[in-house]
mmCIF file of C-alpha atoms in Angstrom:
data_model
loop_
_atom_site.group_PDB
_atom_site.id
_atom_site.type_symbol
_atom_site.label_atom_id
_atom_site.label_comp_id
_atom_site.label_asym_id
_atom_site.label_seq_id
_atom_site.Cartn_x
_atom_site.Cartn_y
_atom_site.Cartn_z
ATOM 1 C CA MET A 1 127.247 83.673 126.432
ATOM 2 C CA GLN A 2 129.654 84.407 123.601
ATOM 3 C CA LYS A 3 132.397 86.917 124.061
ATOM 4 C CA GLY A 4 131.475 90.375 122.794
ATOM 5 C CA SER A 5 127.705 89.828 122.840
ATOM 6 C CA ARG A 6 125.446 92.202 124.717
ATOM 7 C CA PRO A 7 124.625 90.833 128.190
ATOM 8 C CA PHE A 8 120.990 90.402 129.120
ATOM 9 C CA SER A 9 119.840 91.194 132.642
ATOM 10 C CA MET A 10 116.368 89.743 132.220
ATOM 11 C CA SER A 11 114.916 87.678 135.037
ATOM 12 C CA PHE A 12 111.561 86.219 135.954
ATOM 13 C CA ILE A 13 109.432 88.152 138.440
ATOM 14 C CA ASP A 14 106.039 87.721 140.031
ATOM 15 C CA THR A 15 106.235 83.965 139.957
ATOM 16 C CA ALA A 16 105.015 81.582 142.635
ATOM 17 C CA PRO A 17 106.132 82.400 146.218
ATOM 18 C CA SER A 18 108.330 79.301 146.357
ATOM 19 C CA ALA A 19 110.190 80.250 143.183
ATOM 20 C CA GLN A 20 113.960 80.676 143.600
ATOM 21 C CA PRO A 21 115.611 83.803 142.120
ATOM 22 C CA ALA A 22 117.303 83.193 138.804
ATOM 23 C CA SER A 23 120.620 84.562 140.123
ATOM 24 C CA LEU A 24 120.677 81.943 142.979
ATOM 25 C CA ARG A 25 119.537 79.044 140.857
ATOM 26 C CA PRO A 26 122.158 76.265 140.509
ATOM 27 C CA ALA A 27 123.789 75.571 137.190
ATOM 28 C CA SER A 28 121.805 72.361 136.801
ATOM 29 C CA ALA A 29 118.594 74.420 136.679
ATOM 30 C CA VAL A 30 119.730 76.197 133.540
ATOM 31 C CA SER A 31 118.690 74.362 130.425
ATOM 32 C CA SER A 32 119.049 75.310 126.818
ATOM 33 C CA SER A 33 115.841 75.465 124.828
ATOM 34 C CA PRO A 34 115.837 75.533 121.019
ATOM 35 C CA GLU A 35 115.262 78.832 119.319
ATOM 36 C CA VAL A 36 111.885 78.974 117.644
ATOM 37 C CA LEU A 37 110.530 81.188 114.896
ATOM 38 C CA SER A 38 108.253 83.536 116.812
ATOM 39 C CA LEU A 39 106.560 86.667 115.515
ATOM 40 C CA GLY A 40 107.492 88.538 118.676
ATOM 41 C CA ALA A 41 111.108 87.389 119.131
ATOM 42 C CA ASP A 42 114.265 89.080 117.904
ATOM 43 C CA VAL A 43 117.274 87.127 119.198
ATOM 44 C CA LEU A 44 117.695 84.418 121.811
ATOM 45 C CA PRO A 45 118.342 86.304 125.075
ATOM 46 C CA GLU A 46 119.750 84.766 128.221
ATOM 47 C CA TYR A 47 116.378 84.456 129.982
ATOM 48 C CA LYS A 48 115.263 81.956 127.322
ATOM 49 C CA LEU A 49 117.994 79.595 128.485
ATOM 50 C CA GLN A 50 116.631 79.528 132.036
ATOM 51 C CA ALA A 51 114.132 77.047 133.432
ATOM 52 C CA PRO A 52 111.585 79.385 135.044
ATOM 53 C CA ARG A 53 108.978 78.332 137.590
ATOM 54 C CA ILE A 54 105.805 80.135 136.644
ATOM 55 C CA HIS A 55 102.170 80.057 137.666
ATOM 56 C CA ARG A 56 100.021 77.160 136.577
ATOM 57 C CA TRP A 57 98.404 77.487 133.145
ATOM 58 C CA THR A 58 100.715 80.389 132.288
ATOM 59 C CA ILE A 59 102.330 80.307 128.822
ATOM 60 C CA LEU A 60 105.819 81.638 128.125
ATOM 61 C CA HIS A 61 105.726 84.192 125.323
ATOM 62 C CA TYR A 62 108.741 82.521 123.646
ATOM 63 C CA SER A 63 107.518 78.922 123.969
ATOM 64 C CA PRO A 64 107.132 76.736 120.839
ATOM 65 C CA PHE A 65 103.377 76.517 121.424
ATOM 66 C CA LYS A 66 103.026 80.304 121.434
ATOM 67 C CA ALA A 67 105.134 80.588 118.272
ATOM 68 C CA VAL A 68 102.946 78.086 116.391
ATOM 69 C CA TRP A 69 99.798 79.708 117.739
ATOM 70 C CA ASP A 70 100.936 83.174 116.567
ATOM 71 C CA TRP A 71 101.482 81.893 113.034
ATOM 72 C CA LEU A 72 98.073 80.198 113.060
ATOM 73 C CA ILE A 73 96.422 83.458 114.132
ATOM 74 C CA LEU A 74 98.397 85.269 111.407
ATOM 75 C CA LEU A 75 96.946 82.928 108.765
ATOM 76 C CA LEU A 76 93.439 83.474 110.139
ATOM 77 C CA VAL A 77 93.943 87.251 110.062
ATOM 78 C CA ILE A 78 95.066 87.031 106.413
ATOM 79 C CA TYR A 79 91.961 84.972 105.631
ATOM 80 C CA THR A 80 89.856 87.586 107.407
ATOM 81 C CA ALA A 81 91.519 90.458 105.545
ATOM 82 C CA VAL A 82 90.765 88.832 102.182
ATOM 83 C CA PHE A 83 87.353 87.217 102.641
ATOM 84 C CA THR A 84 85.600 89.595 105.034
ATOM 85 C CA PRO A 85 85.411 92.571 102.590
ATOM 86 C CA TYR A 86 84.614 90.194 99.719
ATOM 87 C CA SER A 87 81.813 88.533 101.676
ATOM 88 C CA ALA A 88 80.427 91.862 102.895
ATOM 89 C CA ALA A 89 80.327 93.364 99.384
ATOM 90 C CA PHE A 90 79.565 90.471 97.036
ATOM 91 C CA LEU A 91 77.930 87.684 99.046
ATOM 92 C CA LEU A 92 75.592 89.542 101.418
ATOM 93 C CA ASN A 93 72.423 90.423 99.532
ATOM 94 C CA GLU A 94 68.687 90.062 99.906
ATOM 95 C CA GLU A 95 68.622 86.723 98.129
ATOM 96 C CA GLN A 96 71.304 85.377 100.440
ATOM 97 C CA GLU A 97 69.439 86.644 103.507
ATOM 98 C CA GLU A 98 66.242 84.904 102.395
ATOM 99 C CA LYS A 99 68.184 81.678 101.895
ATOM 100 C CA ARG A 100 69.686 81.972 105.368
ATOM 101 C CA TRP A 101 66.250 82.640 106.843
ATOM 102 C CA ASP A 102 64.846 79.455 105.248
ATOM 103 C CA CYS A 103 67.638 76.938 105.861
ATOM 104 C CA GLY A 104 69.421 78.461 108.864
ATOM 105 C CA TYR A 105 72.811 79.911 109.608
ATOM 106 C CA SER A 106 74.714 76.737 108.689
ATOM 107 C CA CYS A 107 73.477 76.517 105.086
ATOM 108 C CA ASP A 108 76.518 78.443 103.841
ATOM 109 C CA PRO A 109 79.988 76.884 104.429
ATOM 110 C CA LEU A 110 81.509 80.374 104.673
ATOM 111 C CA ASN A 111 79.320 81.057 107.709
ATOM 112 C CA ILE A 112 80.745 77.971 109.424
ATOM 113 C CA ILE A 113 84.302 79.057 108.586
ATOM 114 C CA ASP A 114 83.621 82.552 109.909
ATOM 115 C CA LEU A 115 82.235 81.071 113.125
ATOM 116 C CA ILE A 116 85.366 78.916 113.539
ATOM 117 C CA VAL A 117 87.552 81.991 112.978
ATOM 118 C CA ASP A 118 85.589 83.897 115.632
ATOM 119 C CA ILE A 119 86.036 81.027 118.085
ATOM 120 C CA MET A 120 89.776 80.936 117.406
ATOM 121 C CA PHE A 121 90.018 84.684 118.006
ATOM 122 C CA ILE A 122 88.169 84.278 121.327
ATOM 123 C CA ILE A 123 90.566 81.482 122.326
ATOM 124 C CA ASP A 124 93.457 83.788 121.394
ATOM 125 C CA ILE A 125 92.114 86.393 123.825
ATOM 126 C CA ILE A 126 92.062 83.786 126.595
ATOM 127 C CA ILE A 127 95.611 82.716 125.743
ATOM 128 C CA ASN A 128 96.809 86.335 125.807
ATOM 129 C CA PHE A 129 95.469 86.624 129.363
ATOM 130 C CA ARG A 130 97.814 83.772 130.352
ATOM 131 C CA THR A 131 100.922 84.692 128.335
ATOM 132 C CA THR A 132 103.987 86.248 129.942
ATOM 133 C CA TYR A 133 105.488 89.514 128.753
ATOM 134 C CA VAL A 134 108.688 91.547 129.208
ATOM 135 C CA ASN A 135 108.305 94.792 131.160
ATOM 136 C CA VAL A 136 110.302 98.013 130.852
ATOM 137 C CA ASN A 137 112.946 96.652 133.245
ATOM 138 C CA ASP A 138 113.651 93.687 130.932
ATOM 139 C CA GLU A 139 111.983 91.317 133.378
ATOM 140 C CA VAL A 140 109.608 88.539 132.357
ATOM 141 C CA VAL A 141 106.293 89.010 134.189
ATOM 142 C CA SER A 142 104.325 85.828 134.860
ATOM 143 C CA HIS A 143 101.829 86.950 137.516
ATOM 144 C CA PRO A 144 98.278 86.484 136.106
ATOM 145 C CA ALA A 145 96.919 89.743 137.519
ATOM 146 C CA LYS A 146 99.734 91.838 136.057
ATOM 147 C CA ILE A 147 99.439 90.022 132.725
ATOM 148 C CA ALA A 148 95.717 90.827 132.638
ATOM 149 C CA ILE A 149 96.295 94.508 133.443
ATOM 150 C CA HIS A 150 98.998 94.743 130.765
ATOM 151 C CA TYR A 151 96.706 93.124 128.180
ATOM 152 C CA PHE A 152 93.763 95.377 129.115
ATOM 153 C CA LYS A 153 95.957 98.426 128.553
ATOM 154 C CA GLY A 154 97.219 97.083 125.234
ATOM 155 C CA TRP A 155 95.473 95.044 122.559
ATOM 156 C CA PHE A 156 92.435 93.732 124.439
ATOM 157 C CA LEU A 157 89.920 96.217 122.986
ATOM 158 C CA ILE A 158 90.997 95.613 119.379
ATOM 159 C CA ASP A 159 91.066 91.837 119.840
ATOM 160 C CA MET A 160 87.642 91.863 121.529
ATOM 161 C CA VAL A 161 85.937 93.920 118.817
ATOM 162 C CA ALA A 162 87.512 91.753 116.102
ATOM 163 C CA ALA A 163 86.272 88.553 117.781
ATOM 164 C CA ILE A 164 82.594 89.487 118.184
ATOM 165 C CA PRO A 165 80.425 87.384 115.776
ATOM 166 C CA PHE A 166 78.188 90.267 114.668
ATOM 167 C CA ASP A 167 76.478 88.315 111.891
ATOM 168 C CA LEU A 168 75.469 85.584 114.369
ATOM 169 C CA LEU A 169 74.249 88.034 117.014
ATOM 170 C CA ILE A 170 71.896 89.891 114.659
ATOM 171 C CA PHE A 171 70.854 86.826 112.656
ATOM 172 C CA ARG A 172 67.095 86.839 111.985
ATOM 173 C CA SER A 173 66.686 90.266 113.512
ATOM 174 C CA GLY A 174 63.969 91.084 110.989
ATOM 175 C CA SER A 175 65.392 94.519 110.174
ATOM 176 C CA ASP A 176 65.471 95.810 106.608
ATOM 177 C CA GLU A 177 68.995 97.114 107.141
ATOM 178 C CA THR A 178 70.315 93.782 108.442
ATOM 179 C CA THR A 179 72.323 92.977 105.328
ATOM 180 C CA THR A 180 74.118 96.327 105.242
ATOM 181 C CA LEU A 181 74.691 96.285 108.983
ATOM 182 C CA ILE A 182 76.240 92.810 108.882
ATOM 183 C CA GLY A 183 78.585 93.896 106.094
ATOM 184 C CA LEU A 184 79.753 96.983 107.983
ATOM 185 C CA LEU A 185 80.193 95.234 111.336
ATOM 186 C CA LYS A 186 82.120 92.295 109.887
ATOM 187 C CA THR A 187 84.808 94.692 108.669
ATOM 188 C CA ALA A 188 85.697 95.306 112.335
ATOM 189 C CA ARG A 189 87.776 92.125 112.105
ATOM 190 C CA LEU A 190 90.282 94.053 110.011
ATOM 191 C CA LEU A 191 91.415 95.822 113.189
ATOM 192 C CA ARG A 192 93.608 92.815 113.909
ATOM 193 C CA LEU A 193 95.788 93.817 110.958
ATOM 194 C CA VAL A 194 97.203 96.628 113.116
ATOM 195 C CA ARG A 195 98.633 94.064 115.503
ATOM 196 C CA VAL A 196 99.980 91.895 112.680
ATOM 197 C CA ALA A 197 101.680 94.911 111.064
ATOM 198 C CA ARG A 198 103.618 95.578 114.261
ATOM 199 C CA LYS A 199 104.776 91.968 114.463
ATOM 200 C CA LEU A 200 105.863 91.875 110.819
ATOM 201 C CA ASP A 201 107.884 95.058 111.294
ATOM 202 C CA ARG A 202 110.794 92.924 112.554
ATOM 203 C CA TYR A 203 111.403 91.802 108.958
ATOM 204 C CA SER A 204 111.915 95.372 107.710
ATOM 205 C CA GLU A 205 115.700 94.960 107.695
ATOM 206 C CA TYR A 206 115.512 92.419 104.855
ATOM 207 C CA GLY A 207 115.160 94.005 101.413
ATOM 208 C CA ALA A 208 113.420 91.044 99.766
ATOM 209 C CA ALA A 209 110.959 90.765 102.654
ATOM 210 C CA VAL A 210 110.158 94.484 102.432
ATOM 211 C CA LEU A 211 109.445 94.237 98.688
ATOM 212 C CA PHE A 212 107.252 91.162 99.202
ATOM 213 C CA LEU A 213 105.283 92.835 102.005
ATOM 214 C CA LEU A 214 104.838 95.998 99.926
ATOM 215 C CA MET A 215 103.487 94.035 96.969
ATOM 216 C CA CYS A 216 101.148 92.064 99.232
ATOM 217 C CA THR A 217 99.946 95.317 100.815
ATOM 218 C CA PHE A 218 99.375 96.831 97.363
ATOM 219 C CA ALA A 219 97.336 93.807 96.241
ATOM 220 C CA LEU A 220 95.342 93.740 99.501
ATOM 221 C CA ILE A 221 94.440 97.438 99.255
ATOM 222 C CA ALA A 222 93.426 96.937 95.615
ATOM 223 C CA HIS A 223 91.197 94.057 96.740
ATOM 224 C CA TRP A 224 89.548 96.218 99.422
ATOM 225 C CA LEU A 225 88.982 99.070 96.986
ATOM 226 C CA ALA A 226 87.474 96.653 94.456
ATOM 227 C CA CYS A 227 84.943 95.535 97.066
ATOM 228 C CA ILE A 228 84.076 99.169 97.841
ATOM 229 C CA TRP A 229 83.829 99.990 94.123
ATOM 230 C CA TYR A 230 81.305 97.198 93.617
ATOM 231 C CA ALA A 231 79.364 98.153 96.753
ATOM 232 C CA ILE A 232 78.971 101.733 95.485
ATOM 233 C CA GLY A 233 77.601 100.591 92.141
ATOM 234 C CA ASN A 234 75.347 97.982 93.710
ATOM 235 C CA VAL A 235 73.858 100.388 96.289
ATOM 236 C CA GLU A 236 73.277 103.171 93.757
ATOM 237 C CA ARG A 237 71.782 101.071 90.996
ATOM 238 C CA PRO A 238 68.209 100.533 92.335
ATOM 239 C CA TYR A 239 67.748 104.291 92.857
ATOM 240 C CA MET A 240 68.966 105.460 89.439
ATOM 241 C CA GLU A 241 66.347 106.498 86.932
ATOM 242 C CA HIS A 242 68.811 106.200 84.065
ATOM 243 C CA LYS A 243 70.979 103.122 84.408
ATOM 244 C CA ILE A 244 74.375 104.653 83.717
ATOM 245 C CA GLY A 245 76.422 103.005 86.469
ATOM 246 C CA TRP A 246 79.445 100.855 85.770
ATOM 247 C CA LEU A 247 77.517 97.656 86.556
ATOM 248 C CA ASP A 248 74.952 98.350 83.837
ATOM 249 C CA ASN A 249 77.721 99.235 81.377
ATOM 250 C CA LEU A 250 79.437 95.958 82.245
ATOM 251 C CA GLY A 251 76.225 94.048 81.626
ATOM 252 C CA ASP A 252 75.838 95.693 78.218
ATOM 253 C CA GLN A 253 79.447 94.941 77.265
ATOM 254 C CA ILE A 254 79.344 91.216 78.074
ATOM 255 C CA GLY A 255 75.728 90.650 77.011
ATOM 256 C CA LYS A 256 74.346 89.985 80.497
ATOM 257 C CA ARG A 257 71.926 92.868 81.011
ATOM 258 C CA TYR A 258 70.063 93.462 84.240
ATOM 259 C CA ASN A 259 66.354 92.675 84.529
ATOM 260 C CA ASP A 260 64.737 94.315 87.552
ATOM 261 C CA SER A 261 62.104 91.598 87.732
ATOM 262 C CA ASP A 262 64.777 88.873 87.929
ATOM 263 C CA LEU A 263 67.233 89.182 90.839
ATOM 264 C CA SER A 264 69.579 86.608 89.295
ATOM 265 C CA SER A 265 70.041 88.590 86.078
ATOM 266 C CA GLY A 266 73.097 90.614 85.209
ATOM 267 C CA PRO A 267 76.811 89.739 85.311
ATOM 268 C CA SER A 268 77.968 86.914 87.549
ATOM 269 C CA ILE A 269 79.858 87.517 90.784
ATOM 270 C CA LYS A 270 83.059 86.421 89.048
ATOM 271 C CA ASP A 271 82.558 88.972 86.252
ATOM 272 C CA LYS A 272 81.812 91.762 88.717
ATOM 273 C CA TYR A 273 84.752 91.034 91.013
ATOM 274 C CA VAL A 274 87.322 90.627 88.232
ATOM 275 C CA THR A 275 86.142 93.857 86.591
ATOM 276 C CA ALA A 276 86.195 95.752 89.890
ATOM 277 C CA LEU A 277 89.701 94.472 90.682
ATOM 278 C CA TYR A 278 90.845 95.372 87.168
ATOM 279 C CA PHE A 279 89.546 98.930 87.635
ATOM 280 C CA THR A 280 91.260 99.433 91.008
ATOM 281 C CA PHE A 281 94.601 98.060 89.782
ATOM 282 C CA SER A 282 94.506 100.224 86.652
ATOM 283 C CA SER A 283 93.598 103.276 88.762
ATOM 284 C CA LEU A 284 96.205 102.648 91.465
ATOM 285 C CA THR A 285 98.940 102.159 88.868
ATOM 286 C CA SER A 286 97.804 105.261 86.911
ATOM 287 C CA VAL A 287 97.269 103.201 83.754
ATOM 288 C CA GLY A 288 93.543 103.789 83.318
ATOM 289 C CA PHE A 289 92.598 102.189 79.994
ATOM 290 C CA GLY A 290 89.100 103.693 80.192
ATOM 291 C CA ASN A 291 87.072 100.594 79.310
ATOM 292 C CA VAL A 292 85.784 100.622 82.922
ATOM 293 C CA SER A 293 85.030 104.195 83.905
ATOM 294 C CA PRO A 294 83.077 106.046 86.613
ATOM 295 C CA ASN A 295 79.826 107.657 85.448
ATOM 296 C CA THR A 296 77.900 108.726 88.540
ATOM 297 C CA ASN A 297 79.040 111.348 91.042
ATOM 298 C CA SER A 298 79.666 108.760 93.735
ATOM 299 C CA GLU A 299 81.793 106.675 91.400
ATOM 300 C CA LYS A 300 83.793 109.731 90.345
ATOM 301 C CA ILE A 301 84.437 110.808 93.948
ATOM 302 C CA PHE A 302 85.598 107.294 94.784
ATOM 303 C CA SER A 303 87.866 107.269 91.725
ATOM 304 C CA ILE A 304 89.507 110.489 92.924
ATOM 305 C CA CYS A 305 90.181 108.862 96.302
ATOM 306 C CA VAL A 306 91.668 105.801 94.577
ATOM 307 C CA MET A 307 94.012 108.043 92.580
ATOM 308 C CA LEU A 308 95.189 109.786 95.737
ATOM 309 C CA ILE A 309 95.781 106.441 97.467
ATOM 310 C CA GLY A 310 97.626 105.193 94.384
ATOM 311 C CA SER A 311 99.974 108.189 94.358
ATOM 312 C CA LEU A 312 100.854 107.644 98.037
ATOM 313 C CA MET A 313 101.460 103.944 97.467
ATOM 314 C CA TYR A 314 103.616 104.699 94.437
ATOM 315 C CA ALA A 315 105.761 107.046 96.517
ATOM 316 C CA SER A 316 106.096 104.483 99.305
ATOM 317 C CA ILE A 317 106.958 101.558 97.041
ATOM 318 C CA PHE A 318 109.437 103.456 94.841
ATOM 319 C CA GLY A 319 111.032 105.046 97.909
ATOM 320 C CA ASN A 320 111.648 101.638 99.498
ATOM 321 C CA VAL A 321 112.866 100.132 96.235
ATOM 322 C CA SER A 322 115.318 103.028 95.761
ATOM 323 C CA ALA A 323 116.599 102.589 99.328
ATOM 324 C CA ILE A 324 117.105 98.847 98.818
ATOM 325 C CA ILE A 325 118.959 99.342 95.523
ATOM 326 C CA GLN A 326 121.114 102.073 97.045
ATOM 327 C CA ARG A 327 121.950 99.757 99.935
ATOM 328 C CA LEU A 328 123.010 97.030 97.507
ATOM 329 C CA TYR A 329 125.167 99.408 95.463
ATOM 330 C CA SER A 330 126.752 100.889 98.593
ATOM 331 C CA GLY A 331 127.796 97.394 99.714
ATOM 332 C CA THR A 332 129.293 96.659 96.305
ATOM 333 C CA ALA A 333 131.141 99.973 96.250
ATOM 334 C CA ARG A 334 132.498 99.353 99.748
ATOM 335 C CA TYR A 335 133.756 95.929 98.676
ATOM 336 C CA HIS A 336 135.596 97.281 95.633
ATOM 337 C CA THR A 337 137.148 100.074 97.708
ATOM 338 C CA GLN A 338 138.473 97.610 100.290
ATOM 339 C CA MET A 339 139.840 95.286 97.615
ATOM 340 C CA LEU A 340 141.602 98.219 95.938
ATOM 341 C CA ARG A 341 143.291 99.079 99.238
ATOM 342 C CA VAL A 342 144.383 95.449 99.655
ATOM 343 C CA LYS A 343 145.936 95.418 96.189
ATOM 344 C CA GLU A 344 147.727 98.695 96.865
ATOM 345 C CA PHE A 345 149.067 97.240 100.118
ATOM 346 C CA ILE A 346 150.316 94.127 98.285
ATOM 347 C CA ARG A 347 151.945 96.186 95.552
ATOM 348 C CA PHE A 348 153.573 98.649 97.984
ATOM 349 C CA HIS A 349 155.112 95.902 100.150
ATOM 350 C CA GLN A 350 155.968 93.695 97.132
ATOM 351 C CA ILE A 351 154.410 90.594 98.629
ATOM 352 C CA PRO A 352 155.322 87.359 96.789
ATOM 353 C CA ASN A 353 152.749 85.795 94.488
ATOM 354 C CA PRO A 354 151.781 82.749 96.653
ATOM 355 C CA LEU A 355 151.129 84.931 99.692
ATOM 356 C CA ARG A 356 149.487 87.583 97.499
ATOM 357 C CA GLN A 357 147.003 85.040 96.141
ATOM 358 C CA ARG A 358 146.185 83.804 99.651
ATOM 359 C CA LEU A 359 145.623 87.383 100.886
ATOM 360 C CA GLU A 360 143.295 88.213 97.991
ATOM 361 C CA GLU A 361 141.301 85.014 98.482
ATOM 362 C CA TYR A 362 141.002 85.682 102.202
ATOM 363 C CA PHE A 363 139.709 89.241 101.800
ATOM 364 C CA GLN A 364 137.356 88.221 98.967
ATOM 365 C CA ALA A 365 135.794 85.660 101.301
ATOM 366 C CA HIS A 366 135.552 87.903 104.381
ATOM 367 C CA LEU A 367 134.754 91.379 103.064
#
């Protein structure tokens, strides 16, 4: 351990009965393992340099396998956060349900991908039951029973709900509300974002990372709101006597009017999604050009909610940007203050030019 670094008193507990305490282990048993990029790791503590003897089929939470697996699950969660609301709003309709009834569940490639994602989430639950953790005493717990209890008290419920393949369980149920129910239940996968947000919080000390995460969050929320905006117009439209919703106005504007006798009539999915996303971005940023506007009461109430969300996001983004800029300026001001003191010191003691140049170069490189 380097001089001046904070000592770690972590040790491995609840291992096999024949395991030797870490404090009595000979020096040959200590091996250095490479530091890996893990979503749950901060620095490389002393316990990572040990060679622990753990239960069979137990995974160390800082192992390279667990690090790669966490990033894979992160990518699957991002896929879920983007495609699940889009699929629930735009792709689940009566025509799609009839097609699935005729050719089966595997006729749509997205259904196969969703099934693979569900299987990966279930495997992740199994892996979490066999992954070590650090308790409040800074000790690595590897006993399977204690790991299971810790996981049950933590993220098990959220992970379990997010991994249930609702669309496969209620496939061909014969209910008239099947399509709407599938769309609502599939959004339960978004619960995994809570866990990802906690893991990404370790990057909050980096200004560029904070700005990137804020912009990604802004775009993701706009995407979700666009899906809801379309769902409102699509659900209301069959029950309106006078077709004044934003979908009918869009069809009139682009020359693709709806025909109630033809389910394939009207704007394409691409037209509807791009227009919905354009409306949510213009509303969240308070631009509001007015070419896409709410007309029904439901659309107006939703627009009010979007404006409120946009104002909160504006405050959050501008607050973080101001803090980052202030941090940059404070560092620059501190540098100039220190350099001014160095120059005053050189001038007061009349230091010769060769030594003066070396002092200035040294402090410019180390301040």
